[in-house]
Each structure stands twice: as C-alpha cells, then as structure tokens.
Coordinates of C-alpha atoms and ligand atoms in Angstrom, one line a residue:
M1 CA -15.4 -6.8 16.4
K2 CA -17.6 -3.8 17.1
S3 CA -20.4 -3.3 14.6
L4 CA -19.4 -1.3 11.5
E5 CA -21.8 1.4 12.7
Q6 CA -20.1 1.6 16.1
L7 CA -16.7 2.0 14.4
T8 CA -17.8 4.6 11.8
R9 CA -17.9 8.3 12.5
P10 CA -21.6 9.3 12.9
N11 CA -21.5 12.0 10.2
I12 CA -20.0 9.5 7.7
W13 CA -22.5 6.8 8.6
S14 CA -25.4 9.1 7.9
L15 CA -23.8 10.8 4.9
A16 CA -25.8 11.2 1.8
P17 CA -23.1 11.0 -0.9
Y18 CA -22.8 13.3 -3.9
S19 CA -24.7 11.8 -6.7
S20 CA -23.1 12.5 -10.0
A21 CA -24.8 12.4 -13.4
R22 CA -22.8 9.3 -14.3
N23 CA -23.8 7.6 -11.1
E24 CA -27.5 8.1 -11.7
Y25 CA -27.4 6.9 -15.2
S26 CA -26.1 3.4 -15.2
G27 CA -26.7 0.2 -17.1
R28 CA -29.3 1.2 -19.6
T29 CA -28.2 1.8 -23.2
A30 CA -28.2 5.4 -24.4
H31 CA -26.4 7.3 -27.1
V32 CA -27.1 10.9 -26.4
F33 CA -25.5 12.2 -23.2
L34 CA -26.8 15.6 -22.2
D35 CA -26.8 15.0 -18.5
A36 CA -23.3 16.1 -17.3
N37 CA -22.6 19.4 -18.9
E38 CA -19.7 17.9 -20.8
N39 CA -18.4 19.3 -24.0
P40 CA -19.5 17.1 -27.0
Y41 CA -16.1 17.7 -28.7
N42 CA -12.6 16.4 -27.9
A43 CA -13.6 12.7 -27.5
P44 CA -12.6 10.6 -25.6
F45 CA -11.4 13.1 -23.1
N46 CA -14.6 15.1 -23.0
R47 CA -16.4 12.4 -20.9
Y48 CA -16.3 11.9 -17.2
P49 CA -14.8 8.5 -16.3
D50 CA -16.7 5.7 -14.6
P51 CA -16.8 6.7 -10.9
L52 CA -16.8 3.1 -9.8
Q53 CA -14.3 1.8 -12.4
L54 CA -16.4 -1.3 -13.1
E55 CA -14.6 -2.6 -16.2
L56 CA -11.2 -2.3 -14.5
K57 CA -12.5 -4.0 -11.3
K58 CA -13.9 -6.8 -13.4
Q59 CA -10.5 -7.5 -15.0
L60 CA -8.7 -7.0 -11.7
S61 CA -11.0 -9.4 -10.0
K62 CA -9.7 -12.2 -12.2
V63 CA -6.1 -11.5 -11.3
K64 CA -6.6 -10.9 -7.6
G65 CA -9.2 -13.5 -7.0
V66 CA -11.6 -11.1 -5.2
P67 CA -15.1 -10.2 -6.5
P68 CA -15.5 -6.5 -7.7
E69 CA -17.8 -5.5 -4.8
Y70 CA -14.9 -6.2 -2.4
I71 CA -12.5 -3.9 -4.3
F72 CA -11.9 -0.1 -3.8
L73 CA -9.6 1.7 -6.3
G74 CA -8.0 5.0 -5.3
N75 CA -5.5 7.6 -6.4
G76 CA -2.6 5.5 -5.2
S77 CA -2.6 3.6 -1.9
D78 CA -2.3 7.0 -0.5
E79 CA -6.0 7.5 -0.9
A80 CA -6.8 4.1 0.6
I81 CA -4.6 5.0 3.6
D82 CA -6.3 8.3 4.1
L83 CA -9.9 7.1 3.8
P84 CA -10.0 4.8 6.9
Y85 CA -9.0 7.9 9.0
R86 CA -11.8 9.9 7.4
C87 CA -14.4 7.2 7.7
F88 CA -13.6 5.8 11.2
C89 CA -11.5 8.2 13.3
Q90 CA -13.1 11.2 15.1
P91 CA -10.5 13.9 15.0
G92 CA -9.1 14.8 18.5
V93 CA -10.8 11.7 20.0
D94 CA -9.9 8.4 18.3
N95 CA -6.4 6.9 17.9
V96 CA -4.6 4.3 15.8
V97 CA -1.9 1.8 16.5
A98 CA 0.9 0.9 14.1
I99 CA 4.2 -1.0 14.0
E100 CA 7.4 1.0 14.2
P101 CA 9.4 1.5 12.0
T102 CA 7.1 1.4 9.0
Y103 CA 5.8 3.3 6.0
G104 CA 5.6 7.0 6.8
M105 CA 2.2 7.7 5.2
Y106 CA 0.2 6.2 8.1
K107 CA 1.5 8.8 10.5
V108 CA 1.3 11.7 8.0
C109 CA -2.4 10.9 7.4
A110 CA -3.0 10.5 11.2
D111 CA -1.4 14.0 11.8
I112 CA -3.4 15.6 8.9
N113 CA -6.7 14.1 10.3
D114 CA -5.8 15.1 13.9
V115 CA -5.8 11.5 15.0
E116 CA -3.4 10.2 17.7
Y117 CA -0.8 7.8 16.3
R118 CA 0.5 5.1 18.6
P119 CA 3.7 3.4 17.4
V120 CA 4.7 0.0 18.8
L121 CA 8.4 -0.7 18.4
L122 CA 9.3 -4.0 16.6
D123 CA 11.8 -6.3 18.3
N124 CA 15.4 -6.9 17.1
H125 CA 14.2 -9.3 14.4
Y126 CA 11.7 -6.6 13.2
Q127 CA 8.8 -8.7 14.5
I128 CA 5.8 -7.9 16.8
T129 CA 3.3 -9.9 18.8
A130 CA -0.5 -9.4 18.7
E131 CA -0.3 -8.9 22.5
Q132 CA 2.1 -6.0 22.1
L133 CA -0.2 -4.3 19.6
L134 CA -3.3 -4.9 21.6
A135 CA -1.6 -3.6 24.8
K136 CA -1.5 -0.1 23.1
C137 CA -5.2 -0.1 22.3
D138 CA -8.0 1.4 24.3
D139 CA -11.7 2.1 23.7
H140 CA -10.8 4.8 21.2
T141 CA -8.5 2.8 19.0
K142 CA -10.1 2.4 15.6
L143 CA -7.3 1.1 13.4
I144 CA -4.2 -1.1 13.6
W145 CA -1.7 -0.7 10.8
I146 CA 0.5 -3.7 9.8
C147 CA 2.7 -3.4 6.7
S148 CA 3.8 -6.8 5.5
P149 CA 6.3 -7.2 3.9
N150 CA 7.3 -4.1 6.0
N151 CA 8.9 -1.0 4.6
P152 CA 11.7 -0.2 5.4
T153 CA 12.7 -3.5 7.0
G154 CA 11.7 -5.8 4.1
N155 CA 10.5 -8.7 6.2
N156 CA 7.0 -10.3 6.5
I157 CA 5.4 -9.8 9.9
N158 CA 4.7 -13.2 11.5
R159 CA 1.5 -14.5 10.0
D160 CA 0.2 -16.0 13.2
E161 CA 0.5 -12.7 15.0
I162 CA -1.4 -10.9 12.3
V163 CA -4.2 -13.6 12.5
K164 CA -4.3 -13.2 16.3
T165 CA -4.6 -9.4 15.9
L166 CA -7.4 -9.8 13.4
T167 CA -9.3 -12.2 15.7
S168 CA -8.7 -10.3 19.0
F169 CA -9.0 -6.6 18.0
D170 CA -12.5 -5.1 18.0
G171 CA -11.6 -2.4 15.5
I172 CA -10.2 -2.5 11.9
V173 CA -6.9 -4.1 11.0
I174 CA -5.2 -2.8 7.8
I175 CA -2.6 -5.0 6.2
D176 CA -0.5 -3.1 3.6
E177 CA 0.8 -5.7 1.1
A178 CA 2.3 -3.2 -1.3
Y179 CA 5.2 -5.6 -1.7
G180 CA 3.1 -8.8 -1.6
D181 CA 3.9 -9.6 -5.3
F182 CA 7.5 -10.2 -4.2
S183 CA 6.7 -12.2 -1.1
S184 CA 6.7 -15.9 -0.6
Q185 CA 3.6 -15.6 1.7
R186 CA 0.1 -15.8 0.3
S187 CA -1.9 -12.6 0.5
F188 CA -4.5 -12.0 3.2
R189 CA -6.9 -10.8 0.6
T190 CA -7.9 -14.4 -0.2
E191 CA -9.2 -14.7 3.4
L192 CA -11.5 -11.7 3.3
P193 CA -14.7 -13.8 4.1
K194 CA -13.1 -14.8 7.4
Y195 CA -12.3 -11.3 8.6
P196 CA -14.9 -8.6 8.3
N197 CA -12.6 -6.2 10.1
M198 CA -9.7 -6.5 7.7
I199 CA -8.6 -4.1 4.9
V200 CA -5.8 -5.3 2.6
L201 CA -3.9 -2.8 0.5
N202 CA -2.2 -3.6 -2.8
T203 CA -0.8 -1.1 -5.4
F204 CA 0.1 -0.8 -9.1
S205 CA 3.2 1.2 -8.1
K206 CA 5.7 -1.6 -7.3
A207 CA 5.6 -5.0 -9.1
W208 CA 3.2 -3.7 -11.7
G209 CA 5.6 -1.0 -12.7
C210 CA 2.9 1.7 -12.8
A211 CA 3.8 4.2 -10.1
A212 CA 3.2 7.1 -12.5
I213 CA -0.5 6.3 -13.0
R214 CA -1.4 6.5 -9.3
L215 CA -3.6 3.5 -8.7
G216 CA -4.0 1.7 -5.4
M217 CA -6.3 -1.0 -4.3
A218 CA -8.1 -1.8 -1.0
F219 CA -9.8 -5.2 -0.5
A220 CA -12.4 -5.4 2.3
S221 CA -16.0 -6.3 3.1
K222 CA -18.7 -4.9 0.9
E223 CA -19.9 -2.7 3.7
I224 CA -16.4 -1.1 4.2
I225 CA -16.0 -0.7 0.4
S226 CA -19.4 1.1 0.3
L227 CA -18.3 3.5 3.0
F228 CA -15.1 4.3 1.0
N229 CA -17.2 4.8 -2.1
K230 CA -19.4 7.2 -0.2
V231 CA -16.5 9.4 1.0
K232 CA -14.1 9.3 -2.0
Y233 CA -14.1 12.1 -4.6
P234 CA -16.6 11.1 -7.3
Y235 CA -14.0 10.7 -10.1
N236 CA -11.0 9.7 -8.0
V237 CA -9.4 7.5 -10.7
N238 CA -9.1 9.4 -14.0
A239 CA -9.8 7.9 -17.4
L240 CA -6.2 7.7 -18.5
T241 CA -5.3 5.7 -15.4
Q242 CA -8.2 3.3 -15.9
Q243 CA -7.2 2.8 -19.5
Q244 CA -3.5 2.2 -18.7
A245 CA -4.3 -0.2 -15.8
L246 CA -6.5 -2.2 -18.2
E247 CA -3.5 -2.4 -20.5
A248 CA -1.2 -3.5 -17.7
L249 CA -3.7 -6.2 -16.7
A250 CA -3.8 -7.5 -20.3
N251 CA 0.0 -7.7 -20.3
R252 CA 0.2 -9.3 -16.8
Y253 CA 2.7 -12.0 -17.8
E254 CA 5.3 -9.2 -18.1
V255 CA 4.8 -8.6 -14.4
D256 CA 5.5 -12.2 -13.5
K257 CA 8.7 -12.0 -15.6
W258 CA 9.8 -8.7 -14.0
V259 CA 9.2 -10.2 -10.5
R260 CA 11.2 -13.3 -11.3
T261 CA 14.1 -11.2 -12.7
L262 CA 14.0 -8.9 -9.7
L263 CA 14.0 -11.8 -7.2
L264 CA 17.1 -13.2 -8.9
E265 CA 18.8 -9.8 -8.9
R266 CA 17.8 -9.4 -5.2
N267 CA 19.6 -12.6 -4.3
R268 CA 22.7 -11.6 -6.3
M269 CA 22.8 -8.2 -4.7
I270 CA 22.4 -9.5 -1.2
E271 CA 25.2 -12.0 -1.7
A272 CA 27.4 -9.2 -3.1
F273 CA 26.6 -6.9 -0.3
K274 CA 27.6 -9.5 2.3
L275 CA 31.1 -9.5 0.8
L276 CA 31.5 -5.7 0.9
P277 CA 33.9 -4.4 3.7
T278 CA 31.4 -1.5 4.2
C279 CA 28.4 -3.8 4.8
V280 CA 27.9 -5.1 8.4
E281 CA 24.7 -7.0 7.9
V282 CA 21.9 -7.6 5.3
Y283 CA 18.4 -8.2 6.8
P284 CA 16.1 -10.8 5.5
T285 CA 13.7 -9.5 2.9
D286 CA 10.5 -10.5 1.0
A287 CA 10.3 -7.3 -1.0
N288 CA 12.0 -5.6 -4.0
F289 CA 14.4 -3.9 -1.7
F290 CA 16.6 -4.8 1.2
L291 CA 17.9 -3.1 4.3
A292 CA 21.6 -3.2 4.9
K293 CA 23.5 -2.1 8.0
M294 CA 26.7 -0.3 6.9
T295 CA 29.8 0.9 8.6
D296 CA 28.8 4.5 8.1
A297 CA 25.5 5.0 6.3
Q298 CA 25.6 8.8 6.1
R299 CA 29.1 8.9 4.5
I300 CA 28.3 6.1 2.1
Y301 CA 25.0 7.7 1.2
D302 CA 26.8 11.0 0.4
Y303 CA 29.5 9.3 -1.6
L304 CA 26.9 7.4 -3.7
A305 CA 24.9 10.6 -4.3
A306 CA 28.0 12.3 -5.5
E307 CA 28.4 9.4 -7.9
G308 CA 24.9 10.0 -9.1
I309 CA 23.4 6.9 -7.3
I310 CA 20.6 7.5 -4.9
V311 CA 19.6 5.0 -2.3
R312 CA 17.5 5.6 0.8
N313 CA 19.3 6.6 4.0
R314 CA 17.3 5.2 6.9
T315 CA 20.0 5.8 9.6
R316 CA 17.7 8.2 11.5
V317 CA 14.8 5.8 11.7
Q318 CA 14.3 3.8 14.9
L319 CA 16.0 0.4 14.9
C320 CA 17.7 1.3 11.5
Y321 CA 20.8 3.1 12.7
N322 CA 23.5 3.0 10.0
C323 CA 21.1 1.4 7.5
L324 CA 20.6 2.0 3.9
R325 CA 17.5 0.8 2.0
I326 CA 18.5 -0.5 -1.4
T327 CA 15.8 -0.9 -4.2
I328 CA 16.6 -3.6 -6.7
G329 CA 17.1 -2.0 -10.1
N330 CA 17.9 -3.6 -13.4
K331 CA 21.2 -5.5 -13.9
S332 CA 23.2 -2.5 -15.0
E333 CA 21.9 -0.2 -12.3
N334 CA 22.7 -2.9 -9.7
N335 CA 26.2 -3.4 -11.1
E336 CA 26.9 0.4 -11.0
L337 CA 25.9 0.5 -7.4
L338 CA 28.2 -2.5 -6.6
A339 CA 31.1 -1.1 -8.6
A340 CA 30.8 2.3 -6.7
L341 CA 30.7 0.5 -3.3
R342 CA 33.7 -1.7 -4.2
K343 CA 35.8 1.4 -4.9
Y344 CA 34.6 3.3 -1.8
Ligands
PLP1 C1 5.3 2.2 -2.0 C2 4.3 1.8 -1.0 C3 3.0 2.0 -1.2 C4 2.5 2.5 -2.5 O1 1.8 3.7 -2.5 P1 1.1 4.3 -3.8 O2 0.4 5.5 -3.3 O3 0.1 3.2 -4.2 O4 2.1 4.5 -4.8 C5 2.1 1.7 -0.2 N1 2.5 1.2 0.9 C6 3.8 1.0 1.2 C7 4.2 0.4 2.5 C8 4.7 1.3 0.2 O5 6.1 1.2 0.5

C-alpha cells in the first residue's frame, strides 16, 4: 500500500477543518451554553447535535465489534461513498475501478467529482478475479469498489479474490456490505487490523429497517476515519437520526427476527419463482432480494406496475438482460406478487 499521505489529495491532507463550538467544548461538565448562538428555547431541538456522534458510536461498537475510533457515520452510505472521492481522488487526474454491474452510486459520485470510472465486467457467474481488477489499475487508480453481496446480482463476491485485491492493490479497497446482515459470510469489518487500505460500508437502510433516517457507516483505520471527519459537514448526522438509531440499537433483537423471517420468505419466493412459466432462471443470492431472468422482463414489469406492484427492471443493465430484481417483502406482499405472476 502507498502511504495514506501519498493517497490523499494534498489540499485535503493539509486541510485545517472547521472547528465548531461543540467541537471545541468537549468532555468537561458545563450547564450554561452560550457558545454556539443557539436559541435557549425549544429544547431539545435548539441544540446542535454531537458532531462525532460519540454515544451512538459507543452503542454501535458493541453490535458491530469495532471500536468507536474506527467508525464513521454519515448521511446514508451515500455520504460514505462520496467522501473517498473527495479525500483521495484528484478531479481530472485520478481514477477508480469497480465491478460491473453494481450499485449505481459509485459511478454517479465519480461523475460528480470528475473522476474517471473504470468498470470491470463480472463473468457469467457474476464473479471477478483480483487479477482482472488489478489489470485495470494504473498509477492514478486510488480506489477499487467491491459490493458484496452485490447489487443487483445478489451474490457474494469470492472472498479469496477480495483478500487478494486487498493485499495486492496499493490504493484503497472499499467493500460495500449493505446487505451483509443477510449474508452467510462473515463481515470484512472484523479484519480491519489486517488491512489498513480497507473501508467497509454498512447501512441502517436495509436489515435495520431505517432507510428513512439516512444513516450509513464506514469502518476503516483511525487515520482514514480522521480524514473523513475532517472533510464531512460538521453536523452531518442530525439529532433525530442519532436518537432513532439509538432506539433501533436498543431493539436490535427485532432486527435478528426480521432477518430470519426475510430469509425464510426469500427461500419460499425463489422456489415459487422457479415454478413460474415466466421465469427462466433465479440467480443465487445472499441478500434480501434476488435477481430473476424472465421470458420478457419489460412486459412483465409493465404488467406488474399496472397491478400496483413495483419491482426493479434491470433488463438494460449489462449481464442482466431480461432480469427483474425482486425485493423480499412481507408474506402478504410476496403472495400478491406471486398471485399476479401466476395469472400473467
Ligand atoms: C441500498 C444500498 C446502500 C444503502 O445506501 P444508504 O445511503 O445507506 O441508504 C448502499 N450500498 C448498496 C450497494 C445498496 O444497495
């Protein structure tokens, strides 16, 4: 790995971050706060939230098995996807490599930041080798994006190839495990000490059932987390979100129950799809959705939409011709979808 200084944009490396009133006051006990030009009325909404979300990170740390200093929290994973571009990639000069097809936000953020995006096509089993990824890299490649379980294909990317990428690439490897809670594989975040060039992404939006509160997580070395903290908006996670996330963490056994139910439903749906005359193939999945090749994805999509049932049409995505991506819903939603497809 190159040194973090070599990988970081010089202006970011030397950045003196904005220092907020709440940043400068920390730890000591006080009861009169006249430092932040807040309104004394309308508690508790009158106060700026903790810019580093320390209580939330402390609770999260117990669930994720990662110390607080190795955790970044952002306004959805979206923020944690954008920050590596802003920290590491010189616009118009640097580039990133990613598997293809995958989650669309990596490319959107590359385009916004004027960073060249180099997709590497998966094979017919939706897999990739480290060698193929590294072959696309040059001196200006700062990031490699690996989504596992991958969206929209659903499968985990071969673990040995991810490890090889981590150990052979001299830049930063970002592993997006948004669907990790549904996966049979263990998370890479438990191996943080081994890989100083790794960033692992998790989210509250999927298994945790909190897409509305916009809370994403990045796990990485303390040095990378410090960079992110320097560049992020000072109060990037609002107080309502922090409060609601603490509540979700206190009720985390609900999450385990939801996941178990969704995995049972996933198996039931896959078996039912395999029997549909309109379904050609169901691809293996480790997520809360599956990709299905249909006889005519566009027509079936339109038919379902007319019935008030929305699925994701992926037919125009590379390697996903005639494919629909089906999210696992609750039992009655899933039954409605099956009933509609059976009378198609
Ligand atoms: C849904 C999803 C996310 C979650 O994004 P948030 O901004 O946290 O809601 C992240 N990565 C992938 C691959 C996803 O599919």
